[in-house]
């Protein structure tokens, strides 16, 4: 007998030395977590995240060294009818006097009436770091509330970046806290239903949580090479829980199945390592390859997500091959305790004839159409999935704007009244100009003329107060002008105003100034430039992921056909998920059902992120199912019988893993923000489609139709057959005769 695979050797050592393996894992997780906290997090800067012309504008502004202070406003409007000027002046004077006494307020500006005279704005400048202003704005809000009490006939509100940030932090913080509190019980409940025993359900969660903790620390260390963003930790938790639970589920279910056949604990662990352990390594490699594709986007956000995801998947794979066998060996039959009576009878692996597992009944019935009429089943199922994918051809990408933030908070309701009365405080474009210091006066004159031309154009909002405010850096080399538009950031009018600035107004205004460099940024520019960036990089990322995944699958299964069908099925799954996402979120029919307001677009970063995540996670199931089919082939079954065996024997674990993921991802769909709703729905729907229609209908019908051609490979790729298990698996008799 040749040398055993490394997965088996690792598992055997861990099973024979369980306390050492467990202790080493605990030390590893602790060192990673503590070491990461000690090293500190290196966060990405604006320079790291500069994309397109928006990025160039941001870099020009940053080079000016402007000392920006946070600003707030007190907005005074009538509750009904028109504003009483005398009452408004009294409220404004009261607010000014009170706010000047508040610690953290640098200055309070003169009250400014709106153009229609129906609102008054009192500007406030805060001291300190603007990045932390939201944490220090509460005393100002409390003071404004007292002004409101003193003037009940008017509506007196505080509105500005810090107060909106504070309100959103409070709202989203509650959302995420609820999601975190729900995700663990939901996962445990599903695993208890899947296993019928509490310890068996707890083992996957324990491995997933410890993998996440270790990866958090490692990602903090890695941030000194690839700067981290504020989304990295959330993605590590999301991916870590998904793959950690999946890998453990595959392993534990196979070990229990082998024990049900009468094998000893050590033999059961070895067989689980040789089969499920091997599948975990291959699927983990596929996920890592998918996530590595994000590095080709040359984007600080995606690079950070890639590093975090790669680390947590790698740690989960290592844990599955080392500490998991040790836990199973140490627990022995205690892994099936304490049992949940009814669930245990429904889910426990039972031995049938000759020590083989008892045959399932549900999945053979589901498989009959695919095995008896594979061509018709394939055409119908693929046709339905392509029809579902078709709407993706009309996908539009945009960033969420202020109009997409939930209006459940007083701050956002006040923001709507502010932008209605003072349009220049809403959506704006940033014109950033860099030129030699001696040209500063010419630049200022050009920008003043630009502001005047824009004020006469209905696409732009005229400046409030004393006219356009042009900021000039201390060295007179950088000048910045904000040009407002009265339209919301995602509207066609806002987009046209951006293009008019970039293509006409700004070049014409700055033409002829020696050494001038300029760019137009702002929220609208960020959305459009990032969408262009995604569309440009997505083909490169997809090609990289597809090519490397094809090579890994071909080498693993020694079959070009299996590798090719793996790619095609995962593309079909991803396409259907894209189409469903467009159907739900680019229309308005599901708004009431899911609690959102349609932005008539998909959030810009989602298509690329969804592609790599779905491709990686879908490959988990595909590798596991095809591995079981190949087991049947190596034991001498016909292709049809092997397909029946592979699908029926893996269906339970694949379904359980998919339900866990769908349950966790669905929680994200309950969050308030549109981007997380789209992420949750997209992931949950894709996993559900993949684990049901793709794995139970399309895959078996395709593999049945191809027959022995499934396993074709060029001579150099053919390898020796692996040592078969001691007992060949038995096909389901109901399906053997379905020829």
XYZ file of C-alpha atoms in Angstrom:
739
model
C 0.000 0.000 0.000
C 1.362 3.440 -0.935
C 1.836 6.333 1.380
C -1.432 7.645 2.791
C -2.597 11.159 1.788
C -1.487 14.002 4.010
C -5.090 14.609 5.142
C -5.198 11.051 6.524
C -1.795 11.311 8.195
C -2.729 14.607 9.861
C -6.061 13.216 11.011
C -4.509 10.021 12.380
C -1.884 11.913 14.364
C -4.541 14.270 15.761
C -6.866 11.372 16.613
C -4.064 9.490 18.390
C -2.848 12.616 20.253
C -6.100 14.564 20.767
C -5.019 16.696 23.717
C -1.845 17.796 21.954
C -3.765 18.693 18.801
C -6.412 20.620 20.746
C -3.767 22.435 22.811
C -1.804 23.393 19.678
C -4.957 24.759 18.070
C -5.860 26.829 21.141
C -2.310 28.233 21.280
C -2.396 28.995 17.543
C -5.711 30.881 17.801
C -4.564 32.774 20.913
C -1.205 33.777 19.385
C -2.891 34.988 16.188
C -5.539 36.978 18.036
C -3.247 38.512 20.659
C -0.456 39.147 18.161
C -2.827 40.923 15.806
C -4.177 43.165 18.566
C -0.636 43.994 19.679
C 0.432 44.936 16.139
C -2.527 47.248 15.624
C -4.590 47.835 12.497
C -3.193 49.726 9.508
C -6.182 51.266 7.737
C -6.334 52.258 4.086
C -5.986 55.969 3.350
C -7.553 58.102 0.629
C -4.391 57.587 -1.425
C -4.936 53.823 -1.274
C -8.558 54.144 -2.386
C -8.174 56.682 -5.200
C -10.171 55.436 -8.218
C -10.593 57.327 -11.491
C -11.064 61.087 -11.725
C -12.866 61.099 -8.385
C -9.701 59.662 -6.808
C -7.516 62.258 -8.510
C -9.753 65.030 -7.184
C -9.478 63.610 -3.676
C -5.680 63.479 -3.909
C -5.522 67.087 -5.096
C -7.699 68.209 -2.169
C -5.582 66.195 0.288
C -2.390 67.759 -1.068
C -3.746 71.180 -0.126
C -3.461 70.372 3.578
C -6.796 72.005 4.394
C -7.696 71.960 8.057
C -11.343 71.023 7.747
C -13.644 71.444 10.724
C -16.946 69.671 11.195
C -20.035 71.796 10.611
C -23.587 71.502 11.885
C -26.739 73.540 11.325
C -29.840 74.526 13.212
C -32.760 74.547 10.781
C -35.830 76.614 11.660
C -39.017 75.996 9.664
C -42.755 76.479 10.276
C -44.850 73.538 11.442
C -47.629 74.662 9.117
C -48.102 77.487 6.647
C -45.437 80.156 6.211
C -42.618 81.181 8.503
C -43.153 84.122 10.884
C -39.960 86.225 10.467
C -40.095 87.644 13.996
C -40.575 84.229 15.607
C -37.823 82.753 13.425
C -35.409 85.561 14.399
C -36.159 85.026 18.089
C -35.510 81.282 17.781
C -32.309 81.869 15.781
C -31.000 84.366 18.343
C -31.849 81.957 21.173
C -30.058 79.084 19.392
C -27.024 81.275 18.706
C -26.732 82.388 22.329
C -27.138 78.881 23.753
C -24.816 77.124 21.298
C -21.976 79.588 21.844
C -21.858 78.347 25.428
C -21.549 74.667 24.454
C -18.133 73.070 24.789
C -16.821 71.921 21.416
C -18.395 74.777 19.417
C -15.815 77.034 17.738
C -18.220 79.526 16.213
C -21.856 80.146 15.341
C -22.528 81.965 12.063
C -25.112 84.592 11.264
C -28.632 83.253 10.591
C -29.271 82.785 6.856
C -32.775 82.878 5.356
C -33.751 80.625 2.448
C -34.536 82.119 -0.978
C -38.283 81.677 -0.455
C -38.105 83.058 3.101
C -39.711 79.979 4.581
C -36.668 78.658 6.476
C -33.714 80.007 8.471
C -30.356 78.256 8.841
C -27.900 78.858 11.694
C -24.457 77.403 10.767
C -22.240 75.961 13.519
C -18.543 75.093 13.383
C -17.266 72.414 15.753
C -13.749 72.089 17.141
C -11.600 68.949 17.162
C -11.086 66.149 14.696
C -13.949 66.028 12.158
C -13.588 62.231 12.016
C -14.780 61.989 15.635
C -17.357 64.794 15.469
C -20.270 62.328 15.464
C -19.111 61.088 18.870
C -19.122 64.647 20.258
C -22.268 66.093 18.691
C -24.770 65.053 21.371
C -24.352 68.200 23.567
C -25.234 70.317 20.516
C -28.307 68.202 19.821
C -29.379 68.501 23.470
C -29.042 72.292 23.291
C -31.070 72.456 20.076
C -33.758 70.351 21.775
C -33.976 72.986 24.533
C -34.393 75.702 21.899
C -37.230 73.644 20.420
C -38.924 73.445 23.826
C -38.686 77.220 24.159
C -40.238 77.823 20.718
C -42.931 75.136 20.278
C -44.720 76.990 17.455
C -41.714 76.401 15.174
C -39.806 73.313 14.089
C -36.218 73.681 15.363
C -33.911 70.854 14.246
C -30.245 70.025 14.214
C -28.896 68.720 10.926
C -25.415 68.203 9.513
C -22.802 65.573 8.827
C -21.996 64.717 12.476
C -25.641 64.526 13.618
C -26.619 62.407 10.603
C -23.582 60.203 11.263
C -24.595 59.829 14.897
C -28.168 58.880 13.976
C -27.012 56.363 11.358
C -24.448 54.853 13.720
C -27.192 54.342 16.290
C -29.598 52.820 13.737
C -27.078 50.621 11.948
C -25.450 49.667 15.236
C -28.775 48.253 16.435
C -29.202 46.501 13.079
C -25.825 44.801 13.225
C -26.210 43.919 16.895
C -29.516 42.245 16.104
C -27.946 40.414 13.150
C -25.048 39.189 15.289
C -27.404 38.062 18.074
C -29.599 36.209 15.586
C -26.911 34.573 13.439
C -25.460 32.297 16.129
C -28.801 30.936 17.449
C -30.060 30.466 13.877
C -26.930 28.532 12.932
C -27.111 26.382 16.059
C -30.818 25.683 15.586
C -30.311 24.538 11.997
C -27.367 22.328 12.987
C -29.369 20.790 15.844
C -32.096 19.937 13.343
C -29.459 18.526 10.964
C -27.684 16.380 13.591
C -30.338 15.747 16.226
C -27.642 16.088 18.928
C -26.345 19.160 20.750
C -22.606 18.377 20.820
C -22.544 17.423 17.130
C -24.251 20.748 16.359
C -21.845 22.704 18.551
C -18.613 21.338 17.047
C -18.962 23.133 13.650
C -19.856 26.414 15.358
C -16.855 26.081 17.687
C -14.472 25.517 14.776
C -15.982 28.384 12.779
C -15.748 30.872 15.676
C -12.161 29.911 16.520
C -11.218 30.205 12.816
C -12.752 33.682 12.688
C -10.853 34.756 15.839
C -7.517 33.535 14.447
C -8.162 35.123 11.039
C -9.077 38.460 12.655
C -5.668 38.562 14.294
C -3.835 37.438 11.160
C -5.655 40.011 9.030
C -4.590 42.755 11.449
C -0.990 41.666 10.974
C -1.495 41.462 7.196
C -2.897 45.013 7.157
C 0.679 46.265 7.456
C 1.252 44.815 3.973
C -2.240 45.319 2.499
C -4.094 48.138 4.324
C -7.455 47.141 5.809
C -10.820 48.824 5.350
C -13.745 49.033 7.760
C -15.557 46.184 5.958
C -12.786 43.596 6.376
C -13.863 42.311 9.797
C -17.507 41.892 8.684
C -16.470 39.860 5.633
C -14.138 37.661 7.721
C -17.071 36.903 10.025
C -19.428 36.243 7.103
C -17.068 33.996 5.117
C -15.544 32.380 8.203
C -18.869 31.255 9.621
C -19.984 29.987 6.201
C -16.940 27.872 5.331
C -16.121 26.910 8.932
C -19.569 25.413 9.450
C -19.581 23.830 5.975
C -16.232 22.089 6.330
C -17.021 20.762 9.795
C -20.444 19.643 8.664
C -18.982 17.636 5.771
C -16.403 16.019 8.045
C -18.653 15.264 11.030
C -21.439 13.810 8.884
C -19.010 11.439 7.128
C -17.428 10.336 10.425
C -20.864 9.597 11.913
C -21.877 7.746 8.768
C -18.805 5.493 8.974
C -19.404 4.791 12.663
C -22.988 3.827 11.815
C -21.517 1.145 9.529
C -19.743 -0.333 12.547
C -16.248 1.085 12.051
C -14.081 2.002 15.013
C -13.679 5.644 15.952
C -10.142 5.836 14.523
C -11.110 4.142 11.264
C -14.131 6.411 10.895
C -11.930 9.497 11.361
C -9.439 8.178 8.796
C -12.089 7.524 6.164
C -13.641 10.948 6.830
C -10.185 12.505 6.378
C -9.546 10.609 3.132
C -12.913 11.546 1.631
C -14.447 14.651 3.213
C -11.040 15.945 4.318
C -9.802 15.772 0.746
C -12.953 17.533 -0.474
C -12.397 20.276 2.138
C -8.851 20.890 0.863
C -9.998 21.098 -2.751
C -13.000 23.320 -2.034
C -10.896 25.517 0.270
C -8.357 25.913 -2.515
C -11.170 26.881 -4.907
C -12.481 29.514 -2.478
C -8.980 30.915 -1.943
C -8.449 31.143 -5.712
C -11.770 32.950 -6.117
C -10.923 35.439 -3.394
C -7.406 35.949 -4.761
C -9.023 37.155 -7.969
C -10.125 40.283 -6.101
C -6.490 41.344 -5.868
C -6.518 41.915 -9.633
C -9.112 44.665 -9.178
C -6.256 46.896 -7.916
C -8.603 48.385 -5.380
C -7.830 48.845 -1.684
C -11.310 47.707 -0.634
C -11.279 44.493 -2.664
C -7.635 43.765 -1.802
C -8.467 44.025 1.885
C -11.510 41.761 1.477
C -9.420 39.256 -0.477
C -6.717 39.022 2.187
C -9.223 38.650 5.019
C -11.228 35.982 3.176
C -8.149 34.004 2.120
C -6.866 33.950 5.688
C -10.131 32.799 7.258
C -10.639 30.051 4.655
C -7.068 28.817 5.082
C -7.456 28.734 8.864
C -10.795 26.887 8.582
C -9.203 24.258 6.305
C -6.289 23.771 8.723
C -8.695 23.432 11.650
C -10.793 20.875 9.770
C -7.718 18.718 9.141
C -6.189 18.968 12.622
C -8.295 19.929 15.614
C -11.570 18.548 14.216
C -10.302 14.916 14.027
C -8.913 15.343 17.546
C -12.283 16.528 18.870
C -14.137 13.696 17.150
C -11.671 11.085 18.424
C -11.850 12.429 21.973
C -15.621 12.727 21.995
C -16.213 9.353 20.362
C -19.871 8.443 20.591
C -20.393 11.375 22.970
C -20.580 13.540 19.848
C -24.142 12.213 19.503
C -25.137 13.420 22.980
C -27.325 14.868 24.339
C -29.884 13.762 21.787
C -33.032 15.625 20.810
C -35.473 12.683 20.785
C -37.646 13.291 17.713
C -34.901 14.975 15.702
C -32.443 12.200 16.529
C -34.749 9.542 15.086
C -35.177 11.577 11.911
C -31.525 12.530 11.352
C -29.316 9.849 12.905
C -27.301 7.765 10.406
C -28.732 4.250 10.439
C -27.198 1.097 9.092
C -29.070 -0.844 6.450
C -28.193 -4.219 5.008
C -24.607 -5.451 5.123
C -23.520 -2.465 7.213
C -24.365 0.061 4.496
C -26.271 3.238 5.437
C -30.047 2.994 5.200
C -31.296 4.241 1.860
C -32.964 7.673 1.737
C -36.345 7.939 0.043
C -36.828 11.610 -0.741
C -33.773 12.251 -2.896
C -34.141 9.166 -5.111
C -37.630 10.441 -5.974
C -36.239 13.888 -6.809
C -33.538 12.314 -8.995
C -35.786 10.084 -11.097
C -36.505 12.661 -13.851
C -32.774 13.472 -14.214
C -31.839 9.788 -14.493
C -34.724 8.605 -16.653
C -34.942 11.574 -19.064
C -31.648 13.437 -18.647
C -31.819 15.444 -21.887
C -35.322 16.792 -21.313
C -34.591 17.514 -17.648
C -31.368 19.320 -18.560
C -32.990 21.453 -21.256
C -35.920 22.484 -19.055
C -33.850 23.247 -15.934
C -31.111 25.121 -17.786
C -33.757 27.024 -19.752
C -35.432 28.158 -16.532
C -32.109 29.266 -15.020
C -31.144 31.157 -18.189
C -34.530 32.881 -18.165
C -33.887 33.869 -14.543
C -30.417 35.128 -15.492
C -31.640 37.184 -18.480
C -32.538 40.356 -16.490
C -28.865 40.615 -15.484
C -28.168 41.935 -19.002
C -29.907 45.140 -17.929
C -27.971 45.555 -14.681
C -27.111 49.130 -13.718
C -24.521 49.990 -11.086
C -24.668 52.937 -8.700
C -23.557 53.865 -5.202
C -26.361 54.383 -2.682
C -26.918 58.084 -2.016
C -28.377 60.029 0.862
C -31.790 59.351 -0.663
C -31.304 55.627 0.059
C -30.684 56.084 3.783
C -33.742 55.050 5.864
C -35.963 58.017 6.749
C -36.857 56.543 10.148
C -34.550 58.971 12.001
C -35.278 62.627 12.815
C -31.876 63.597 11.385
C -32.721 62.280 7.907
C -36.173 63.900 7.961
C -34.466 67.185 8.850
C -31.961 66.624 6.032
C -34.813 66.421 3.509
C -36.218 69.735 4.770
C -32.723 71.279 4.667
C -32.044 70.337 1.043
C -35.542 71.464 0.003
C -34.989 74.923 1.518
C -31.247 75.211 0.802
C -30.444 73.065 -2.298
C -26.713 73.867 -2.174
C -26.472 71.811 1.026
C -27.434 68.613 -0.803
C -25.631 66.852 -3.650
C -22.513 68.647 -4.805
C -19.506 68.210 -7.101
C -15.968 69.024 -5.963
C -13.841 70.928 -8.473
C -10.223 70.476 -7.333
C -7.505 72.515 -9.038
C -3.738 72.380 -8.612
C -1.512 75.017 -10.229
C 1.679 76.985 -9.514
C 1.253 79.454 -6.643
C 1.734 82.456 -8.953
C -1.389 81.370 -10.859
C -3.621 81.357 -7.752
C -5.409 84.608 -8.635
C -6.147 83.432 -12.188
C -7.446 80.128 -10.831
C -9.706 81.915 -8.352
C -11.088 84.194 -11.052
C -11.683 81.199 -13.328
C -13.522 79.295 -10.597
C -15.648 82.349 -9.773
C -16.636 82.576 -13.433
C -17.347 78.852 -13.449
C -19.659 79.218 -10.432
C -21.513 82.090 -12.125
C -22.047 80.053 -15.311
C -23.248 77.071 -13.290
C -25.686 79.242 -11.296
C -27.445 80.157 -14.544
C -27.862 76.493 -15.522
C -30.924 74.648 -14.154
C -28.746 71.549 -13.623
C -26.955 73.381 -10.796
C -28.035 75.075 -7.573
C -26.829 78.643 -6.964
C -24.633 79.204 -3.925
C -26.362 80.422 -0.767
C -25.368 83.529 1.175
C -22.483 85.613 -0.155
C -21.871 83.545 -3.290
C -19.391 80.779 -4.123
C -16.857 79.904 -1.464
C -13.488 78.971 -2.934
C -10.968 77.393 -0.564
C -7.307 78.092 -1.254
C -4.469 76.201 0.427
C -1.858 77.958 2.539
C 0.759 77.545 -0.215
C -1.762 78.888 -2.808
C -1.219 75.856 -5.024
C -4.579 74.124 -4.470
C -8.043 75.637 -4.928
C -11.349 73.879 -4.296
C -14.881 74.852 -5.321
C -18.081 73.009 -4.407
C -20.722 73.174 -7.145
C -24.143 71.998 -5.948
C -26.954 70.408 -7.920
C -30.564 70.410 -6.693
C -31.023 66.795 -7.805
C -30.479 63.615 -5.800
C -27.168 61.899 -6.416
C -28.554 58.919 -8.396
C -30.746 60.897 -10.792
C -30.005 61.317 -14.492
C -29.926 65.086 -13.953
C -27.158 64.775 -11.353
C -25.200 62.588 -13.769
C -25.657 65.105 -16.593
C -24.482 67.928 -14.342
C -21.286 65.972 -13.616
C -20.586 65.375 -17.309
C -21.293 69.005 -18.133
C -18.727 70.082 -15.553
C -16.117 67.568 -16.715
C -16.553 67.989 -20.436
C -17.478 71.646 -20.788
C -17.536 74.044 -17.862
C -14.304 73.158 -16.051
C -12.042 72.729 -19.124
C -13.380 75.991 -20.594
C -12.884 77.911 -17.335
C -9.304 76.736 -16.714
C -8.119 76.759 -20.320
C -4.866 78.612 -20.842
C -3.639 78.611 -17.220
C -0.021 77.353 -17.262
C 0.734 74.164 -15.277
C -2.878 73.630 -14.228
C -4.124 70.204 -13.137
C -7.756 69.605 -12.260
C -10.349 66.925 -11.557
C -14.031 66.834 -10.626
C -14.995 64.636 -7.697
C -17.858 64.319 -5.227
C -20.512 61.697 -4.528
C -21.913 61.467 -8.070
C -18.393 61.194 -9.503
C -17.481 58.469 -6.997
C -20.501 56.404 -8.060
C -19.896 56.709 -11.806
C -16.124 56.267 -11.662
C -16.361 53.212 -9.442
C -18.986 51.630 -11.703
C -16.644 52.129 -14.681
C -13.829 50.612 -12.625
C -15.915 47.527 -11.754
C -17.012 46.932 -15.355
C -13.396 47.255 -16.503
C -11.954 44.868 -13.895
C -14.742 42.262 -13.677
C -13.739 40.394 -16.894
C -10.114 40.156 -15.703
C -11.112 38.907 -12.247
C -13.605 36.423 -13.739
C -11.058 35.087 -16.246
C -8.472 34.558 -13.511
C -10.932 32.749 -11.237
C -12.301 30.575 -14.045
C -8.885 29.589 -15.392
C -7.294 28.648 -12.074
C -10.423 26.898 -10.812
C -10.519 24.865 -14.024
C -6.920 23.760 -13.484
C -7.535 22.814 -9.838
C -10.669 20.820 -10.671
C -9.036 19.093 -13.640
C -6.040 18.053 -11.537
C -8.175 16.984 -8.558
C -10.650 14.834 -10.490
C -8.277 13.889 -13.333
C -10.992 14.962 -15.768
C -11.192 17.880 -18.171
C -14.934 17.316 -18.586
C -15.662 17.472 -14.839
C -13.605 20.665 -14.587
C -15.409 22.245 -17.520
C -18.888 21.303 -16.293
C -17.969 22.604 -12.818
C -17.161 25.999 -14.318
C -20.285 26.104 -16.477
C -22.636 25.128 -13.649
C -21.177 27.716 -11.299
C -21.463 30.385 -13.998
C -25.091 29.383 -14.488
C -25.694 29.657 -10.737
C -24.022 33.083 -10.524
C -25.937 34.341 -13.575
C -29.259 33.268 -12.081
C -28.358 35.064 -8.837
C -27.518 38.245 -10.771
C -30.799 38.060 -12.664
C -32.803 37.548 -9.478
C -31.026 40.497 -7.865
C -31.953 42.750 -10.798
C -35.546 41.494 -10.792
C -35.961 42.262 -7.089
C -33.999 45.484 -6.648
C -34.164 47.295 -10.001
C -37.931 47.182 -9.838
C -40.405 48.271 -7.191
C -42.674 45.206 -6.863
C -40.752 43.817 -3.847
C -40.409 47.089 -1.913
C -43.246 46.403 0.509
C -42.306 42.754 0.896
C -38.648 43.373 1.811
C -38.916 46.875 3.269
C -36.783 48.967 0.901
C -37.096 51.768 -1.636
C -35.803 50.786 -5.062
C -32.714 52.646 -6.239
C -33.276 51.295 -9.774
C -29.745 49.914 -9.681
C -27.464 47.404 -7.989
C -24.883 48.661 -5.491
C -21.648 49.202 -7.412
C -19.356 46.809 -5.551
C -21.799 43.886 -5.370
C -21.363 42.160 -8.784
C -17.645 41.534 -8.386
C -17.889 40.586 -4.718
C -20.873 38.308 -5.316
C -19.124 36.595 -8.216
C -16.068 35.530 -6.239
C -18.005 34.630 -3.078
C -20.659 32.627 -4.913
C -18.144 30.916 -7.144
C -16.070 29.888 -4.147
C -18.951 28.764 -1.931
C -20.735 26.944 -4.774
C -17.560 25.009 -5.447
C -17.770 23.673 -1.871
C -20.916 21.772 -2.719
C -19.764 20.778 -6.169
C -16.509 19.254 -4.933
C -18.279 17.354 -2.176
C -20.964 15.920 -4.481
C -18.614 15.019 -7.347
C -16.192 13.405 -4.876
C -18.970 11.049 -3.768
C -19.860 10.304 -7.395
C -16.230 9.487 -8.146
C -16.137 7.138 -5.142
C -18.911 5.153 -6.793
C -17.083 5.084 -10.133
C -13.902 3.780 -8.488
C -15.865 0.990 -6.848
C -17.025 -0.273 -10.233
C -20.495 1.268 -10.440
C -21.951 2.342 -13.753
C -22.001 6.079 -14.359
C -25.763 6.338 -13.691
C -25.534 4.356 -10.465
C -22.563 6.426 -9.310
C -24.480 9.641 -9.957
C -27.433 8.289 -7.984
C -25.154 7.226 -5.129
C -23.223 10.513 -5.074
C -26.302 12.743 -5.039
C -28.312 10.724 -2.515
C -25.416 10.159 -0.118
C -24.368 13.820 -0.111
C -27.782 15.466 -0.363
C -28.397 15.581 3.382
C -25.150 17.302 4.275
C -25.258 19.681 1.288
C -28.832 20.647 2.120
C -27.972 21.208 5.790
C -24.955 23.350 4.882
C -27.013 25.354 2.399
C -29.806 25.951 4.917
C -27.250 27.287 7.418
C -25.894 29.719 4.831
C -29.338 30.779 3.600
C -30.450 31.355 7.193
C -27.422 33.499 8.076
C -27.413 35.444 4.796
C -31.143 36.112 5.071
C -30.512 37.947 8.333
C -28.522 40.520 6.355
C -31.628 41.150 4.248
C -33.347 42.475 7.400
C -30.813 45.309 7.812
C -31.896 48.871 7.046
C -29.344 49.789 4.370
C -29.959 48.879 0.731
C -26.434 47.519 0.139
C -26.714 44.897 2.890
C -30.253 44.010 1.795
C -28.965 43.340 -1.704
C -25.988 41.384 -0.368
C -28.153 39.210 1.874
C -30.796 38.474 -0.763
C -28.182 37.852 -3.457
C -26.164 35.391 -1.385
C -29.165 33.575 0.105
C -30.939 33.159 -3.232
C -27.799 32.005 -5.020
C -26.933 29.385 -2.399
C -30.528 28.114 -2.400
C -30.577 27.797 -6.205
C -27.171 26.154 -6.208
C -27.963 23.529 -3.568
C -31.332 22.611 -5.067
C -31.785 23.098 -8.818
C -28.089 22.980 -9.765
C -26.987 20.057 -7.556
C -30.198 17.995 -7.570
C -31.416 18.547 -11.143
C -28.881 20.079 -13.546
C -25.765 18.247 -12.317
C -27.222 14.703 -12.263
C -28.972 15.126 -15.622
C -25.769 16.469 -17.229
C -23.514 13.780 -15.763
C -26.010 11.062 -16.670
C -26.211 12.371 -20.217
C -22.414 12.520 -20.614
C -21.929 8.995 -19.248
C -18.348 7.746 -19.294
C -17.279 10.922 -21.091
C -17.465 12.656 -17.683
C -14.117 11.155 -16.801
C -12.210 11.843 -20.017
C -8.762 13.382 -19.622
C -5.565 13.528 -21.698
C -3.011 10.848 -20.886
C -0.720 13.140 -18.859
C -3.581 14.049 -16.520
C -4.659 10.494 -15.715
C -3.430 9.335 -12.337
C -3.518 6.112 -10.435
C -6.798 5.369 -8.795
C -6.786 6.021 -5.097
C -6.985 3.098 -2.693
C -10.688 2.280 -2.420
C -12.503 2.135 0.903
C -12.745 -1.237 2.591
C -16.373 -1.655 1.514
C -17.838 -0.340 -1.735
C -20.851 1.923 -1.426
C -24.158 0.480 -2.493
C -26.322 2.195 -5.084
C -29.951 2.882 -4.375
C -31.887 -0.064 -5.868
C -34.808 2.171 -6.791
C -32.527 4.006 -9.215
C -30.405 1.119 -10.492
C -33.329 -0.219 -12.456
C -34.226 3.180 -13.897
C -32.301 2.661 -17.138
